[in-house]
CSV table of C-alpha atoms and ligand atoms in Angstrom, one decimal:
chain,number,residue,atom,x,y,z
A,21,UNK,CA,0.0,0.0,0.0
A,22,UNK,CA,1.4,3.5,-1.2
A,23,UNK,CA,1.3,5.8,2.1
A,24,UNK,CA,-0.8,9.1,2.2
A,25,UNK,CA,1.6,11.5,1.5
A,26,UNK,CA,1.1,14.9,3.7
A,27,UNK,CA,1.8,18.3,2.1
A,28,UNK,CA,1.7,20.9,4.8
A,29,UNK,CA,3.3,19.5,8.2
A,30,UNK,CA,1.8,19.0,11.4
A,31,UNK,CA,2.8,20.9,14.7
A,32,UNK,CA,4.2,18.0,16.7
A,33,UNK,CA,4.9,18.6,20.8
A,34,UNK,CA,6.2,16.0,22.6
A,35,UNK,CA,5.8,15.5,26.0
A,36,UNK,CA,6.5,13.7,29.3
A,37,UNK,CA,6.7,10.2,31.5
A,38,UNK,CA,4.0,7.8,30.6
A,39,UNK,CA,2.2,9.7,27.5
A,40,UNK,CA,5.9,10.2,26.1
A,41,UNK,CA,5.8,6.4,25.7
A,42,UNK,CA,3.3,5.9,23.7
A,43,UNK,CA,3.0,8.7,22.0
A,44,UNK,CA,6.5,6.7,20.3
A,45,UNK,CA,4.5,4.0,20.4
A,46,UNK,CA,1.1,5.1,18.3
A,47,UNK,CA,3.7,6.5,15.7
A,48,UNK,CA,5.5,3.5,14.9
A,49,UNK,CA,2.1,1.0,15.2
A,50,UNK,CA,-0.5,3.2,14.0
A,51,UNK,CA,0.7,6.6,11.9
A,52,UNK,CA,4.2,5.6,10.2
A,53,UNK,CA,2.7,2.4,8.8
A,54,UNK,CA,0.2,4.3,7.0
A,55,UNK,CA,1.0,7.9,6.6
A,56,UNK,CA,4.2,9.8,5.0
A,57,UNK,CA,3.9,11.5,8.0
A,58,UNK,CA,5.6,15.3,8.0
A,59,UNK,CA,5.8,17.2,11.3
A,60,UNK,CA,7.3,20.2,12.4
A,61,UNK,CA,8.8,18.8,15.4
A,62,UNK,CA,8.7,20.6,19.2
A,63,UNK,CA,10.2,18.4,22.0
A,64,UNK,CA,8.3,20.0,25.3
A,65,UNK,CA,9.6,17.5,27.7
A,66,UNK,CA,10.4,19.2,30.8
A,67,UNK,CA,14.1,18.5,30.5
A,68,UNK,CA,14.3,20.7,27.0
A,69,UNK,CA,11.8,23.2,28.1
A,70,UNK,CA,14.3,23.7,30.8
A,71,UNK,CA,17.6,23.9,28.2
A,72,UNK,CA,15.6,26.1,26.1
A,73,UNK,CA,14.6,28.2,29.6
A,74,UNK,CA,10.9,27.4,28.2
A,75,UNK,CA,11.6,28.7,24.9
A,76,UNK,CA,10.3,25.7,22.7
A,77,UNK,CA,6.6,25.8,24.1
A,78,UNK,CA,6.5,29.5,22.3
A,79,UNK,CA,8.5,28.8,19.6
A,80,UNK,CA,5.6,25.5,19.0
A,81,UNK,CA,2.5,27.8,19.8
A,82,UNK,CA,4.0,30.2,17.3
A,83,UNK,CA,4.4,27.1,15.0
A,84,UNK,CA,0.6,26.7,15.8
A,85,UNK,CA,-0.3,30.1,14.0
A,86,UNK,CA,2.0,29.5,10.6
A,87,UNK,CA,0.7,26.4,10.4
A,88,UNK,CA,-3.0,26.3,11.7
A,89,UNK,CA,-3.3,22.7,13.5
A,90,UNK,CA,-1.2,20.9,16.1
A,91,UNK,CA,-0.4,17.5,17.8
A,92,UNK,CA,0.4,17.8,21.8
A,93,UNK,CA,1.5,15.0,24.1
A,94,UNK,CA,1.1,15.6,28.0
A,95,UNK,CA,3.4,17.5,29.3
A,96,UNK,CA,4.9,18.2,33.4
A,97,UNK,CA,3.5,21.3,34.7
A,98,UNK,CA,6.3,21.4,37.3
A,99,UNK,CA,6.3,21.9,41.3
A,100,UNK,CA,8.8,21.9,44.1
A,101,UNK,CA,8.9,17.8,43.7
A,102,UNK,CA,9.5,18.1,39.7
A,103,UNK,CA,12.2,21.1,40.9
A,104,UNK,CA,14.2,18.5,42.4
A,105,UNK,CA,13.7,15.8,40.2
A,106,UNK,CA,14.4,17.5,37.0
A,107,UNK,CA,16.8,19.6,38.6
A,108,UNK,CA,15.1,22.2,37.3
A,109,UNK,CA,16.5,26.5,36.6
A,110,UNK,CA,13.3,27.8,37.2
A,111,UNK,CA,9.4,26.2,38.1
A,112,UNK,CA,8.1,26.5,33.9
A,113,UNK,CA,5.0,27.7,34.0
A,114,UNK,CA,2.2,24.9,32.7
A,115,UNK,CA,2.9,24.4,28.6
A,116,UNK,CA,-0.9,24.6,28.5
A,117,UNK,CA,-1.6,28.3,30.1
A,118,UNK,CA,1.3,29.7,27.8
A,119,UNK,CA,0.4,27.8,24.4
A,120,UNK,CA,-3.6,29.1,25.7
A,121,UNK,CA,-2.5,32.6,26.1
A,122,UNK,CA,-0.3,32.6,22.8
A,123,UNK,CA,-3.3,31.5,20.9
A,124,UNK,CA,-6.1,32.7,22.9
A,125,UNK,CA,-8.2,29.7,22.5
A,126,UNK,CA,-11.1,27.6,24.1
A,127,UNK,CA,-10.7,24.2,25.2
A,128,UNK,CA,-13.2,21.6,23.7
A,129,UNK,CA,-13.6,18.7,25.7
A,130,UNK,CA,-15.2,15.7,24.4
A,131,UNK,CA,-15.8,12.0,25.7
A,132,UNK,CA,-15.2,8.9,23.2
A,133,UNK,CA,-18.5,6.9,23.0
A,134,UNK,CA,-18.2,3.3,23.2
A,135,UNK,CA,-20.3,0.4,23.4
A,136,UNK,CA,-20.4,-2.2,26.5
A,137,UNK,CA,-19.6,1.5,28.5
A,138,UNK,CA,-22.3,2.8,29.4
A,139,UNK,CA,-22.8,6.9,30.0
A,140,UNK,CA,-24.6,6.8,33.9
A,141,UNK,CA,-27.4,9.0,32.3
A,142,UNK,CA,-29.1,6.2,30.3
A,143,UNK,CA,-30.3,8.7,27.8
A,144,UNK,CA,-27.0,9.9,26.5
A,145,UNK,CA,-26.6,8.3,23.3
A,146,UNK,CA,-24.0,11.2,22.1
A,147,UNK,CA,-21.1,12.7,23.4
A,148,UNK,CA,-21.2,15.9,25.2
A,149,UNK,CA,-18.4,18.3,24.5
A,150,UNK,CA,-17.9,20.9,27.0
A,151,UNK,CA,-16.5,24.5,25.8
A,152,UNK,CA,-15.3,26.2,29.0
A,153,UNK,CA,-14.3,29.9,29.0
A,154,UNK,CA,-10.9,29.8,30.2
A,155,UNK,CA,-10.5,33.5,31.6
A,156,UNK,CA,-11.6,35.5,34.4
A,157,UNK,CA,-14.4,35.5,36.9
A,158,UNK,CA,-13.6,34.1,40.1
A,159,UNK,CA,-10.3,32.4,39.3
A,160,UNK,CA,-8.9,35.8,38.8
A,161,UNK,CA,-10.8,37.4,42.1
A,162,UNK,CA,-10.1,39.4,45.1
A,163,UNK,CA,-11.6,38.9,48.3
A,164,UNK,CA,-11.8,40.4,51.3
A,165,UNK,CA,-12.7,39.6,55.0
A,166,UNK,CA,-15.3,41.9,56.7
A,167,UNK,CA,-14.5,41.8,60.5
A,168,UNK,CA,-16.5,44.5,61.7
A,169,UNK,CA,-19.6,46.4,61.1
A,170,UNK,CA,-18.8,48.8,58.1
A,171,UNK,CA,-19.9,49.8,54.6
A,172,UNK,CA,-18.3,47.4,51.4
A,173,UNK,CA,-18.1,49.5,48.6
A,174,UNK,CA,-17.5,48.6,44.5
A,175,UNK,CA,-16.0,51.0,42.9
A,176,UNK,CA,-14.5,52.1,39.5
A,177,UNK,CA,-12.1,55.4,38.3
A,178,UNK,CA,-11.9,55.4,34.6
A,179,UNK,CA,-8.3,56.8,33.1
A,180,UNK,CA,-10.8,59.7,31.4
A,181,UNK,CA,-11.3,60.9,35.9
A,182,UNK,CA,-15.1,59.3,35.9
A,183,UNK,CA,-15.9,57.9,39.1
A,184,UNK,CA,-18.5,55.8,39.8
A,185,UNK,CA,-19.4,53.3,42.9
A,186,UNK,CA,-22.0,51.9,44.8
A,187,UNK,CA,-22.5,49.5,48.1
A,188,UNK,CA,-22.1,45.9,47.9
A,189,UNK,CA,-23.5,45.9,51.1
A,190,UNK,CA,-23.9,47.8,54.9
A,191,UNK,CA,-22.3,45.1,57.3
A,192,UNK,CA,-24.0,44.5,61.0
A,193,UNK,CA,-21.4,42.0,61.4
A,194,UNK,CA,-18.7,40.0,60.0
A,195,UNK,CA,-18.9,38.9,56.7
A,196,UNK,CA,-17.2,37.9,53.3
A,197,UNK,CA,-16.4,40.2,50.0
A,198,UNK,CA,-15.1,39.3,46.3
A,199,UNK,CA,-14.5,41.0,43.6
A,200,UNK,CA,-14.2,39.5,40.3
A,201,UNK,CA,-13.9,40.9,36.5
A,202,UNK,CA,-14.2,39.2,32.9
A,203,UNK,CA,-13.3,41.1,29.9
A,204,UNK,CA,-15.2,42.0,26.4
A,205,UNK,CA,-12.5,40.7,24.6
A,206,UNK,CA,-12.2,37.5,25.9
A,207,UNK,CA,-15.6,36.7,26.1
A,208,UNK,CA,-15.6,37.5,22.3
A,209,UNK,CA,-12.6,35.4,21.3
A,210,UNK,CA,-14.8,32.5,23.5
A,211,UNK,CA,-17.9,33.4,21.5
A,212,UNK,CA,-16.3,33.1,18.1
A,213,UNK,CA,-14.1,29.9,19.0
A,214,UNK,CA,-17.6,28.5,20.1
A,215,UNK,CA,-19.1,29.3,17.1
A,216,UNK,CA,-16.5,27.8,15.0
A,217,UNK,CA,-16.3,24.9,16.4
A,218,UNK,CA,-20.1,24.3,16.2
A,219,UNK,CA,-20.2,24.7,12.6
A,220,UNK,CA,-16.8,22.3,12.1
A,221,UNK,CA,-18.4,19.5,14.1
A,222,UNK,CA,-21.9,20.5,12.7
A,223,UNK,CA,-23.7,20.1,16.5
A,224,UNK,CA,-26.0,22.3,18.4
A,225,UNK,CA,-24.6,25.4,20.6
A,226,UNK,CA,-25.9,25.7,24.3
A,227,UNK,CA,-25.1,28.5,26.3
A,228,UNK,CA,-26.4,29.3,29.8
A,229,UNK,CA,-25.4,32.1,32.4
A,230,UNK,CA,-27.1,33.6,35.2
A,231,UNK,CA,-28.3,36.8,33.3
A,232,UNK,CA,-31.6,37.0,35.5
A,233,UNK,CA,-29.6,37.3,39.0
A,234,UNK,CA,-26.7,39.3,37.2
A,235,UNK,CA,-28.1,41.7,35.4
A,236,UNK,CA,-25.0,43.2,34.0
A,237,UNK,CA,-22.0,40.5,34.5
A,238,UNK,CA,-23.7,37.6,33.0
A,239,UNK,CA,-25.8,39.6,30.7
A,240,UNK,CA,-22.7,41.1,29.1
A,241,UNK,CA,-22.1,37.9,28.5
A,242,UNK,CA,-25.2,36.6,27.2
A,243,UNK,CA,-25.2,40.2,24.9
A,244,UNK,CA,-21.9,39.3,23.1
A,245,UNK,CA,-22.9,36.2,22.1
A,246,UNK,CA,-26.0,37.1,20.9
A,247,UNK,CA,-24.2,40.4,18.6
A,248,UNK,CA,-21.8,37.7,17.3
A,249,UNK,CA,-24.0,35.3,16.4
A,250,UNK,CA,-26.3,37.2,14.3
A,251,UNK,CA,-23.8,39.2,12.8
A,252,UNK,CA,-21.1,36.4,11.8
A,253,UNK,CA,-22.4,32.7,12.2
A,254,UNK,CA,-25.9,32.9,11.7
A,255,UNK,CA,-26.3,32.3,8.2
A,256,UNK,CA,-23.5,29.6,8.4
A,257,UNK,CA,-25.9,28.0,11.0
A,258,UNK,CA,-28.8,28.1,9.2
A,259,UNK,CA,-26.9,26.6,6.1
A,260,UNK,CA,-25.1,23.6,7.9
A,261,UNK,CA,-29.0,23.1,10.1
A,262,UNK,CA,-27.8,23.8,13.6
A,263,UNK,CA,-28.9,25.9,16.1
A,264,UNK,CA,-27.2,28.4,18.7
A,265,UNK,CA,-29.2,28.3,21.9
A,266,UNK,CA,-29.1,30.4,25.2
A,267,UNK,CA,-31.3,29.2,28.4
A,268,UNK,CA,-30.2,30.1,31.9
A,269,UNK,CA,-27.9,27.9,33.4
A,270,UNK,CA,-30.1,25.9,35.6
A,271,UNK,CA,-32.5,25.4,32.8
A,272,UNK,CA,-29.6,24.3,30.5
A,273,UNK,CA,-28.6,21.8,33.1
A,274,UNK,CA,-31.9,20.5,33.2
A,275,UNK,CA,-32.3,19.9,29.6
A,276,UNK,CA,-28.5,17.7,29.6
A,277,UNK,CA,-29.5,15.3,31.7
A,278,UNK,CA,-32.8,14.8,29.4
A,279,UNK,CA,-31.3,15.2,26.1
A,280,UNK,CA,-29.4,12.2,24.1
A,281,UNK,CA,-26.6,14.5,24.3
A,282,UNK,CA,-24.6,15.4,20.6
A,283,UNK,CA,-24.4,19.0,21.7
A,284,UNK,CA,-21.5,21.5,22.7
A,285,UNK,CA,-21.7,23.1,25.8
A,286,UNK,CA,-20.5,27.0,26.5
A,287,UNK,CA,-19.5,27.3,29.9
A,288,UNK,CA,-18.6,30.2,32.1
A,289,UNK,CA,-15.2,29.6,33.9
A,290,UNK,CA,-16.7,28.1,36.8
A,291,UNK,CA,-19.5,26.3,35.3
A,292,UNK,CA,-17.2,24.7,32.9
A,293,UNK,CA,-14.9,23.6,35.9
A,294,UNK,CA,-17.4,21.9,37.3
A,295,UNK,CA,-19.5,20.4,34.8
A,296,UNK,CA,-16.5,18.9,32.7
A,297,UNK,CA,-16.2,16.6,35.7
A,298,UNK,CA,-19.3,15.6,35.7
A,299,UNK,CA,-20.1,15.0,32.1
A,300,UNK,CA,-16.5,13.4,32.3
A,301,UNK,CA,-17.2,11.0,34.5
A,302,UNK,CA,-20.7,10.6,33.5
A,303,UNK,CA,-19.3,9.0,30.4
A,304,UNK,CA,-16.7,6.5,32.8
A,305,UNK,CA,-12.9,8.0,32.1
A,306,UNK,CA,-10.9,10.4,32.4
A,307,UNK,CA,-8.5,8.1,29.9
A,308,UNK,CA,-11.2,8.4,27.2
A,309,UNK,CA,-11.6,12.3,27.2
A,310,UNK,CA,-10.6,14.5,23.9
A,311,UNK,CA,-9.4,18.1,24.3
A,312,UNK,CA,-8.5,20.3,21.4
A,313,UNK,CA,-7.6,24.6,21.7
A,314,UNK,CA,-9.6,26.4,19.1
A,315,UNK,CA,-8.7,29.8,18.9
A,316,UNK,CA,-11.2,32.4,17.4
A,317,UNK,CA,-8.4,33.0,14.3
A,318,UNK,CA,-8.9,29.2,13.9
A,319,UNK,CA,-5.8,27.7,14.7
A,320,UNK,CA,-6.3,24.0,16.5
A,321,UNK,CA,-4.1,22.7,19.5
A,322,UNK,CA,-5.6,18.1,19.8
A,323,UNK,CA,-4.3,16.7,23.1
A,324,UNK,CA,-5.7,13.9,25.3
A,325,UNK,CA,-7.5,15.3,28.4
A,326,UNK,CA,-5.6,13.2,30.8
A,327,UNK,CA,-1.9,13.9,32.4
A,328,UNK,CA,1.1,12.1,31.6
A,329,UNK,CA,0.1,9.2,33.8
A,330,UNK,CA,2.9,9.3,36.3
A,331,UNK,CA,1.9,6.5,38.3
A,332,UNK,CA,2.2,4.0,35.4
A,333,UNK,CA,5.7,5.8,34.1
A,334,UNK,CA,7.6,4.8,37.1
A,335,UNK,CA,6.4,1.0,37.0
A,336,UNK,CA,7.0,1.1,33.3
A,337,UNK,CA,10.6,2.6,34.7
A,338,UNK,CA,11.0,-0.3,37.3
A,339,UNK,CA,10.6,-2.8,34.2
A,340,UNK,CA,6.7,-3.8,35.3
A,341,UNK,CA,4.3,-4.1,33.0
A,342,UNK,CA,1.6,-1.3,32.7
A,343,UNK,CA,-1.6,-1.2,31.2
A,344,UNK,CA,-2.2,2.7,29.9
A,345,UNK,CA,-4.6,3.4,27.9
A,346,UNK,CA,-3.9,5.1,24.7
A,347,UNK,CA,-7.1,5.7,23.3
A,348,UNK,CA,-7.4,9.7,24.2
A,349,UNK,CA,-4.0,10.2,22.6
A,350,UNK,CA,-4.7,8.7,19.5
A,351,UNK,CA,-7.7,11.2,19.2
A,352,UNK,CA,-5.5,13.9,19.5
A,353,UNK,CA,-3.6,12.2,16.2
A,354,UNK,CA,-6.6,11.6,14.3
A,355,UNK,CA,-8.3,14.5,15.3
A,356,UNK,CA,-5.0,16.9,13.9
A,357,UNK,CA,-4.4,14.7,10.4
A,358,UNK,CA,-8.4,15.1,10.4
A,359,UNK,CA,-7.9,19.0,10.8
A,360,UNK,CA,-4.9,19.3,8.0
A,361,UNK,CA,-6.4,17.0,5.8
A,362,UNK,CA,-9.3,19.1,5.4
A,363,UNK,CA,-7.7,21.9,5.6
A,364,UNK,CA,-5.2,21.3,2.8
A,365,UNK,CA,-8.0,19.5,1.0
A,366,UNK,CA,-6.3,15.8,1.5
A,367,UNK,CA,-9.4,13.3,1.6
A,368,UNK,CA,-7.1,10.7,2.0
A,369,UNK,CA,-5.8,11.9,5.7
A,370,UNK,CA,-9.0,12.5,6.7
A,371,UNK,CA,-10.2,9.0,5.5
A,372,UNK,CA,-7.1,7.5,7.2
A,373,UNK,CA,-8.0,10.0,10.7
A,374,UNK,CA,-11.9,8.3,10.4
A,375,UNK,CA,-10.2,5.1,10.2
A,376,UNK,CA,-7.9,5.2,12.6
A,377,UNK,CA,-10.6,6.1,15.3
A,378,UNK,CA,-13.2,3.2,13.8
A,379,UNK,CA,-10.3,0.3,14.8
A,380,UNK,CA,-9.7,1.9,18.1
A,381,UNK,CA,-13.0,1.5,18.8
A,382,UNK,CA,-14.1,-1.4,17.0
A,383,UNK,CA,-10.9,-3.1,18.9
A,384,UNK,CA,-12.3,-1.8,22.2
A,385,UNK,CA,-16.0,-3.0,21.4
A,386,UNK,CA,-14.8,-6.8,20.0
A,387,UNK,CA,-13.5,-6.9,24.1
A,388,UNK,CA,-9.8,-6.0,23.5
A,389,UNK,CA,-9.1,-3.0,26.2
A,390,UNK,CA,-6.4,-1.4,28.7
A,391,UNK,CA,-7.1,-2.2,32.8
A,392,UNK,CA,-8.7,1.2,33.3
A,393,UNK,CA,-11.8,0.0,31.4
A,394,UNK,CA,-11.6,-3.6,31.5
A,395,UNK,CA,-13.0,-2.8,35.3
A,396,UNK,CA,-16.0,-0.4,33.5
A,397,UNK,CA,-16.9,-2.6,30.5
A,398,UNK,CA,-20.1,-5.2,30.2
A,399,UNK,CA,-18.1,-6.5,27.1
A,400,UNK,CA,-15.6,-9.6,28.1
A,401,UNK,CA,-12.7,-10.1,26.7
A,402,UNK,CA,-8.9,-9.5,27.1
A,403,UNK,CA,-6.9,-7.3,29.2
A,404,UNK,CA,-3.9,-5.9,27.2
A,405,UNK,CA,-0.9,-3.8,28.2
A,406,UNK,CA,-0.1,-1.2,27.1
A,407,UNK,CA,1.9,-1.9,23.5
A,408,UNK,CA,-0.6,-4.9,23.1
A,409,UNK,CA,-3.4,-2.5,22.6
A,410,UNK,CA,-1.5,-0.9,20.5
A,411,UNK,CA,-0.6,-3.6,17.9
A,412,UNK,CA,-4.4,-5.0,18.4
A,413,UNK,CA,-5.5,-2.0,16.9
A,414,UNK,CA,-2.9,-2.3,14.0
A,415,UNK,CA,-4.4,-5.4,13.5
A,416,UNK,CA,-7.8,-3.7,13.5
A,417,UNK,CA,-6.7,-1.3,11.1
A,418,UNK,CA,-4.8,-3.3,8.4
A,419,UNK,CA,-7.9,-5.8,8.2
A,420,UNK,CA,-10.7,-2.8,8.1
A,421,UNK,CA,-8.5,-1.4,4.9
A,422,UNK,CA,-8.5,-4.4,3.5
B,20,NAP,P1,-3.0,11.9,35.2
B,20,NAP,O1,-1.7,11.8,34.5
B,20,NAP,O2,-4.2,12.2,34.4
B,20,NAP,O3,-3.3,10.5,36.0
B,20,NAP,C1,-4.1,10.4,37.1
B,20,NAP,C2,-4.6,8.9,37.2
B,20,NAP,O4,-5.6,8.7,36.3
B,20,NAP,C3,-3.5,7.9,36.8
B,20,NAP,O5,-2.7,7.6,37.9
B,20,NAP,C4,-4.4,6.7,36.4
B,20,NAP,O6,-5.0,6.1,37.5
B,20,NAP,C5,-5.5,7.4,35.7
B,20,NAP,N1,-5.3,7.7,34.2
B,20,NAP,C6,-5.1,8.9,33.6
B,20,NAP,N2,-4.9,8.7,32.3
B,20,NAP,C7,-4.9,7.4,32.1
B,20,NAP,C8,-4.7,6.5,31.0
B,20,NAP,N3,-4.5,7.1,29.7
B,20,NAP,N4,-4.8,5.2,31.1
B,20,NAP,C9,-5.0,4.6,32.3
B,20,NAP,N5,-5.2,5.4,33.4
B,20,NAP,C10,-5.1,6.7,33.3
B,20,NAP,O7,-2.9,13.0,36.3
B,20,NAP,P2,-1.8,13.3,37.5
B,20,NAP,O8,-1.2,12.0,38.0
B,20,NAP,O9,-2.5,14.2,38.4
B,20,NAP,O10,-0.7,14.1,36.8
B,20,NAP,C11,0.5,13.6,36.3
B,20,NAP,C12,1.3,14.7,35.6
B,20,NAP,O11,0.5,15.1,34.4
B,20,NAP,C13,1.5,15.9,36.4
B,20,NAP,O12,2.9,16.3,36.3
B,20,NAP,C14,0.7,17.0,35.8
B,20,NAP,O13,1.3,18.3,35.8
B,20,NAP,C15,0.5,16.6,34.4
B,20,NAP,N6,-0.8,16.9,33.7
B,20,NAP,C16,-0.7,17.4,32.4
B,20,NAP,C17,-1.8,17.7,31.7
B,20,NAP,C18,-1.6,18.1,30.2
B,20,NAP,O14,-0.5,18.2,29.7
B,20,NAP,N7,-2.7,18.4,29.6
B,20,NAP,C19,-3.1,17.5,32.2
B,20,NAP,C20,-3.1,17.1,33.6
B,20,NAP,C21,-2.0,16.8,34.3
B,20,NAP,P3,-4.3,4.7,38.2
B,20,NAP,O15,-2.9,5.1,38.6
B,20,NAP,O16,-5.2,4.5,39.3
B,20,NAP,O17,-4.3,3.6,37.1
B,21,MG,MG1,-11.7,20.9,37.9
């Protein structure tokens, strides 16, 4: 078989520990095999982010913008511990924040769906992706403790010397204050990323906020999507036959639990904090969630959800045998020659990305699966290690092309 050749290159980041591993391991079984494959090639370990003093991660996320799509491995955000065992210069900041704040993008996170695991919400029959807004709110607060009586007061001076203020609230006793800000243009960029992705996947938008209760945080919200909407997507919308939708939060949450999922879901910071957990482990594991970065210039950033699996890194280290599962990793692959291939009009990459995930989970569903859902699955069959699953899906692979 003559192997798809590529003709723009793919971002490629490399990572750390257990995900490093494979990551070698689903090129040489499942891409190399199949695929001319033609990276541009990052190494964001944490010992070269360290010899580069962190310089590769930008140098990659600026890769990200020349070349629109890119492939990234778990990486180390480091702490005292990984200080000492890296023998780390300085603590790096996560890869993740500085690639996010490079290309300004929302994360898209996104069970894979298959059968003999069941969602806990019987109705689900689709995956839920959840678009959290990754700025602001109360993750970039102040707060302040009240401990006397006195007057809280909110205030603003504008550069141009207007002043304006009002009372939070007249304390009898002691009490709690926060303070919290978003801004316009980062709730646009989240608007437009959410947008875009909704028409690339072709699924239903839902937003919710508390605009009823917050009259002018959440609305501002509610308002910008709303403006974008109808002046850039709407007629995309209508032509690809999906819908944007806005409901207050506790209504949207209602409507999840009844609907057979398929949807995207815009979350506020918090909101999408919390409910990526839940739809997360809703659908059984953490080892089975997608993630990509869309940015509102559309530049794409696939990674598995999941860490670089530490735990099974040092067993692999002490010569055990480990059974990772690979399966999230591999959707960052498919999801990126996906991305370039229809970007660079190749229908044979994105045939070979659609392929690549039907053997993954057609190996899963005929009972051949890693520990982690082995323990989940009403399907019997074999428990593989980690490079196992990996060549059973090879196997997969070369017999669905036949
Ligand atoms: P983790 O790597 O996601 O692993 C936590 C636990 O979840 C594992 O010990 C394992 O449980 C299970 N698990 C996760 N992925 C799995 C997989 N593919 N197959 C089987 N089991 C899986 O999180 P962590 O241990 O908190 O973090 C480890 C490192 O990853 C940290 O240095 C952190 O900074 C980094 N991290 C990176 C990213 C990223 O790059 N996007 C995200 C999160 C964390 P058992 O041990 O019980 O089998
Ligand atoms: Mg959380």
């Amino acid at each position: 078989m003559e192997k798809i050749k590529m003709d723009t290159p793919l971002v490629e980041m490399n990572g750390d520990e257990m995900t490093r591993i494979i990551w070698e391991g689903i090129k040489e079984e499942l891409i190399r095999p199949f695929v001319d494959l033609n990276t541009e090639y990052y190494d964001l370990g944490l010992k070269h982010r360290d010899e580069t003093g962190d310089q590769v991660t930008i140098d990659a996320a600026e890769a990200t913008k020349k070349y629109s799509v890119a492939v990234k491995c778990a990486t180390i955000t480091p702490n005292a511990q990984r200080m000492e065992e890296y023998d780390l210069k300085e603590m790096w900041k996560s890869p993740n924040g500085t690639i996010r704040a490079i290309l300004d993008g929302t994360v898209f996170r996104k069970p894979i769906v298959v059968k003999g695991i069941e969602p806990y919400v019987k109705n689900w029959q689709k995956p839920i992706t959840i678009a959290r807004h990754a700025y602001g709110d109360v993750y970039k607060d102040v707060e302040l403790i009240a401990d006397e009586p006195g007057e809280a007061i909110l205030s603003f001076k504008g550069e141009s010397g207007q002043e304006k203020s009002m009372t939070i609230h007249n304390f009898d006793g002691p009490g709690v204050i926060l303070g919290m800000h978003n801004l316009d243009e980062s709730i646009e960029s989240f608007a437009r990323s959410c947008f875009k992705y909704a028409l690339d996947m072709k699924e239903d938008l839902w937003f919710g906020t508390k605009d009823t209760i917050s009259k002018q945080y959440d609305h501002r919200f509610k308002d910008i999507f709303e403006e974008i909407f109808i002046a850039e997507y709407q007629k995309d919308f209508d032509k690809v036959g999906i819908e944007y939708f806005y409901t207050l939060t506790d209504d949207i949450v209602a409507r999840v639990m009844r609907s057979e999922g398929g949807m995207i879901w815009a979350c506020k910071n918090y909101d999408g904090d919390v409910m990526s957990d839940m739809v997360a482990s809703a659908f059984g594991s953490l080892a089975m969630m997608t993630s990509v970065l869309v940015s509102p210039k559309g530049y794409y950033e696939f990674e598995a959800a999941h860490g670089t699996v530490t735990r099974h890194y040092y067993r692999h280290l002490a010569g055990e045998e480990t059974s990772t599962n690979a399966m999230a990793t591999i959707f960052a692959w498919s999801g990126a020659l996906r991305k370039r291939g229809e970007l660079d009009g190749n229908r044979y990459l994105i045939a070979f990305a659609n392929n690549l995930e039907k053997a993954s989970i057609d190996t899963i569903e005929a009972g051949n699966m890693t520990k982690d859902l082995a323990s989940l699955s009403s399907i019997k069959g074999q428990t593989l290690n980690t490079f196992d699953f990996l060549k059973t899906v090879r196997q997969q692979l070369e017999s669905n092309l036949k």
